[in-house]
Tab-separated table of C-alpha atoms in Angstrom:
chain	number	residue	atom	x	y	z
A	28	MET	CA	180.268	101.434	196.351
A	29	LEU	CA	183.500	101.545	195.618
A	30	LYS	CA	183.337	98.936	192.948
A	31	SER	CA	181.880	101.479	190.398
A	32	CYS	CA	183.913	104.315	192.195
A	33	VAL	CA	186.686	102.689	191.222
A	34	ILE	CA	185.403	102.656	187.855
A	35	LEU	CA	184.107	106.510	187.265
A	36	VAL	CA	187.829	106.977	187.985
A	37	LEU	CA	189.427	104.522	185.638
A	38	PHE	CA	186.966	105.932	182.846
A	39	ALA	CA	187.717	109.536	182.754
A	40	ILE	CA	191.313	108.827	182.901
A	41	SER	CA	191.160	106.885	180.266
A	42	LEU	CA	188.779	109.964	178.208
A	43	ASN	CA	190.772	112.222	178.843
A	44	TYR	CA	194.051	110.153	177.458
A	45	CYS	CA	191.903	109.624	174.821
A	46	GLN	CA	190.797	113.260	173.807
A	47	ARG	CA	194.632	114.319	173.902
A	48	ASN	CA	195.808	111.899	172.021
A	49	PHE	CA	192.648	112.681	169.778
A	50	ARG	CA	194.295	116.716	170.292
A	51	TYR	CA	197.407	114.753	169.435
A	52	CYS	CA	195.932	113.587	166.039
A	53	GLN	CA	194.539	116.157	164.781
A	54	ARG	CA	197.224	118.803	164.965
A	55	ASN	CA	198.936	116.223	163.120
A	56	ASN	CA	197.449	115.567	160.647
A	57	LYS	CA	196.754	119.105	159.576
A	58	ILE	CA	200.341	119.920	159.736
A	59	LYS	CA	200.853	116.766	157.658
A	60	ALA	CA	197.388	118.707	155.332
A	61	LEU	CA	199.512	122.549	155.260
A	62	THR	CA	202.635	120.524	154.068
A	63	ARG	CA	200.942	118.832	151.262
A	64	GLY	CA	199.476	121.649	150.030
A	65	TYR	CA	196.399	120.814	150.883
A	66	TYR	CA	196.217	117.945	148.718
A	67	LYS	CA	196.549	120.753	146.331
A	68	ASN	CA	197.350	121.795	143.568
A	69	VAL	CA	200.257	124.001	144.644
A	70	ILE	CA	201.039	125.446	141.225
A	71	SER	CA	198.597	127.085	140.107
A	72	TYR	CA	198.399	131.363	140.272
A	73	ASP	CA	196.137	130.304	143.819
A	74	ALA	CA	198.505	128.895	145.062
A	75	SER	CA	201.681	131.546	144.141
A	76	PRO	CA	204.480	129.798	142.885
A	77	LEU	CA	207.073	132.079	141.132
A	78	LEU	CA	208.571	131.238	137.050
A	79	THR	CA	212.140	131.957	138.529
A	80	SER	CA	213.735	130.854	134.636
A	81	ARG	CA	210.962	133.853	132.918
A	82	LYS	CA	213.911	135.322	131.063
A	83	GLN	CA	214.718	131.847	129.284
A	84	ASN	CA	211.530	130.960	128.455
A	85	GLN	CA	209.116	132.408	125.815
A	86	PHE	CA	204.857	132.590	126.022
A	87	ALA	CA	202.558	132.060	123.244
A	88	GLY	CA	199.066	134.280	123.159
A	89	VAL	CA	198.938	137.974	123.896
A	90	GLY	CA	196.504	139.525	126.832
A	91	ASN	CA	194.142	137.421	128.781
A	92	GLU	CA	195.119	134.287	125.653
A	93	MET	CA	199.269	134.447	127.627
A	94	GLY	CA	199.581	130.991	127.949
A	95	ILE	CA	201.611	131.293	131.435
A	96	LEU	CA	201.780	126.809	132.650
A	97	PHE	CA	200.159	127.309	136.011
A	98	ARG	CA	196.874	130.130	134.935
A	99	ASN	CA	193.607	128.234	136.704
A	100	GLU	CA	191.995	129.168	133.412
A	101	ILE	CA	190.230	126.282	131.242
A	102	TYR	CA	192.567	126.137	127.957
A	103	GLN	CA	190.850	125.634	124.459
A	104	ALA	CA	192.198	122.812	122.809
A	105	SER	CA	192.560	123.986	119.797
A	106	SER	CA	194.942	127.118	120.755
A	107	ASN	CA	197.986	127.206	118.985
A	108	GLN	CA	199.129	130.149	120.562
A	109	ARG	CA	198.912	128.892	124.044
A	110	GLY	CA	201.192	127.501	126.725
A	111	THR	CA	205.048	127.883	127.808
A	112	TYR	CA	207.663	127.019	125.906
A	113	ILE	CA	211.850	126.493	125.970
A	114	SER	CA	214.186	125.792	123.293
A	115	LEU	CA	216.823	122.665	123.090
A	116	GLY	CA	219.204	122.816	127.132
A	117	GLN	CA	217.234	125.291	128.314
A	118	SER	CA	215.315	124.833	131.178
A	119	ILE	CA	211.675	125.739	132.884
A	120	ILE	CA	212.179	126.010	136.414
A	121	ILE	CA	208.994	126.318	139.188
A	122	GLU	CA	209.006	128.117	143.043
A	123	LEU	CA	206.835	126.953	144.851
A	124	LEU	CA	205.545	129.533	147.850
A	125	GLN	CA	206.714	126.744	150.899
A	126	VAL	CA	209.220	123.551	150.555
A	127	TYR	CA	205.533	121.048	150.784
A	128	GLU	CA	205.374	116.854	150.429
A	129	LEU	CA	204.553	116.247	146.956
A	130	ASN	CA	203.928	112.406	144.963
A	131	THR	CA	202.344	113.717	141.708
A	132	LEU	CA	203.051	116.160	138.763
A	133	LYS	CA	201.212	116.561	135.490
A	134	ILE	CA	202.810	118.281	132.871
A	135	VAL	CA	200.057	119.023	129.963
A	136	LEU	CA	202.228	119.432	126.599
A	137	ARG	CA	200.596	121.430	123.222
A	138	ASN	CA	200.366	118.101	121.498
A	139	GLY	CA	198.049	118.825	118.572
A	140	ASN	CA	199.833	117.346	115.365
A	141	ILE	CA	200.921	113.948	117.750
A	142	ARG	CA	203.647	115.198	118.440
A	143	THR	CA	206.787	113.435	120.333
A	144	TYR	CA	208.934	114.890	123.319
A	145	ASP	CA	211.982	114.701	124.666
A	146	PHE	CA	212.779	115.884	128.647
A	147	ILE	CA	213.265	115.933	131.596
A	148	VAL	CA	211.908	116.772	135.090
A	149	TYR	CA	213.967	117.845	138.252
A	150	ALA	CA	212.067	117.542	141.927
A	151	SER	CA	214.498	119.962	144.869
A	152	ASP	CA	214.258	120.355	147.494
A	153	SER	CA	217.197	123.060	147.328
A	154	ASN	CA	219.932	120.617	148.598
A	155	GLU	CA	219.831	118.005	145.795
A	156	GLU	CA	218.001	117.516	142.157
A	157	ILE	CA	216.223	114.132	141.853
A	158	ILE	CA	216.014	113.203	138.072
A	159	ILE	CA	211.661	112.481	138.507
A	160	PHE	CA	211.105	111.791	134.937
A	161	ASP	CA	214.232	111.134	131.986
A	162	SER	CA	211.788	109.330	129.443
A	163	ILE	CA	210.848	110.084	125.602
A	164	THR	CA	207.090	110.391	125.775
A	165	ASN	CA	205.444	109.148	123.065
A	166	TYR	CA	201.714	110.677	121.431
A	167	ILE	CA	200.613	111.616	125.555
A	168	GLU	CA	199.399	115.291	125.779
A	169	VAL	CA	199.102	114.586	129.257
A	170	VAL	CA	202.386	113.444	131.794
A	171	THR	CA	201.468	112.066	134.741
A	172	ILE	CA	204.840	112.237	137.129
A	173	LYS	CA	203.883	110.224	139.965
A	174	PHE	CA	206.752	109.746	142.500
A	175	ARG	CA	208.193	108.935	146.107
A	176	ASN	CA	207.059	111.073	148.660
A	177	GLN	CA	209.250	114.030	148.723
A	178	LEU	CA	210.249	116.927	149.566
A	179	VAL	CA	209.743	120.238	146.646
A	180	LYS	CA	210.715	123.834	146.909
A	181	TYR	CA	210.996	123.799	142.431
A	182	PHE	CA	209.990	121.287	139.416
A	183	ARG	CA	213.573	122.048	136.939
A	184	ILE	CA	211.637	120.394	133.079
A	185	TYR	CA	214.670	121.096	130.940
A	186	ASN	CA	214.639	119.969	127.330
A	187	ARG	CA	216.829	117.564	125.942
A	188	GLY	CA	215.680	117.075	122.442
A	189	GLY	CA	212.584	119.043	121.330
A	190	ASN	CA	210.414	117.186	119.968
A	191	SER	CA	209.799	115.664	116.984
A	192	GLU	CA	208.054	118.405	114.752
A	193	ALA	CA	211.337	121.725	115.941
A	194	PRO	CA	213.111	121.557	119.057
A	195	PHE	CA	210.986	123.135	121.598
A	196	THR	CA	209.036	120.891	124.901
A	197	HIS	CA	205.603	123.450	124.404
A	198	ILE	CA	204.274	122.740	126.916
A	199	ILE	CA	200.509	124.536	128.041
A	200	LYS	CA	199.293	123.572	131.808
A	201	VAL	CA	200.989	121.749	134.876
A	202	GLU	CA	199.936	120.452	138.492
A	203	ALA	CA	202.007	119.344	141.779
A	204	TYR	CA	199.980	117.755	144.230
A	205	PHE	CA	200.430	115.142	147.494
A	206	LYS	CA	197.940	112.090	146.071
A	207	ILE	CA	196.503	109.456	148.563
């Protein structure tokens, strides 16, 4: 009888311990998901990013056709009138609503005429800018940049050399998220 009572008490203690650990893990996972943007694109209208460089950027299109790079709508591949673009030596700066832990950035470039682009991408947590991409892209429409897990407050895309057709970097869409 005493043996079964001891077993029952030990079982109750271990069950309580497991439940506490489970709640801690659940809370920890919720916090991680929040800081990682719930594993969704944090550069979209829904996530409320700011284009802090908008005064030095140029936008092709009018009204609903305006080419702002974090629109949620699907773009027409044949459209030459959409996109956000920057001149040589200028930057597109995308400031996020909060600091997120991210590791993937996708940039959709205008590449209808098979263009080569020369640009640098920085990620910053507001204290230090880190280069996550420094290359010339040859004939690629979607550049997927994978970088180490880091806290990001803003991205800066610097137009170093334009493209093979013009001195601009034409960007149709940008997405950033934490990929497991």
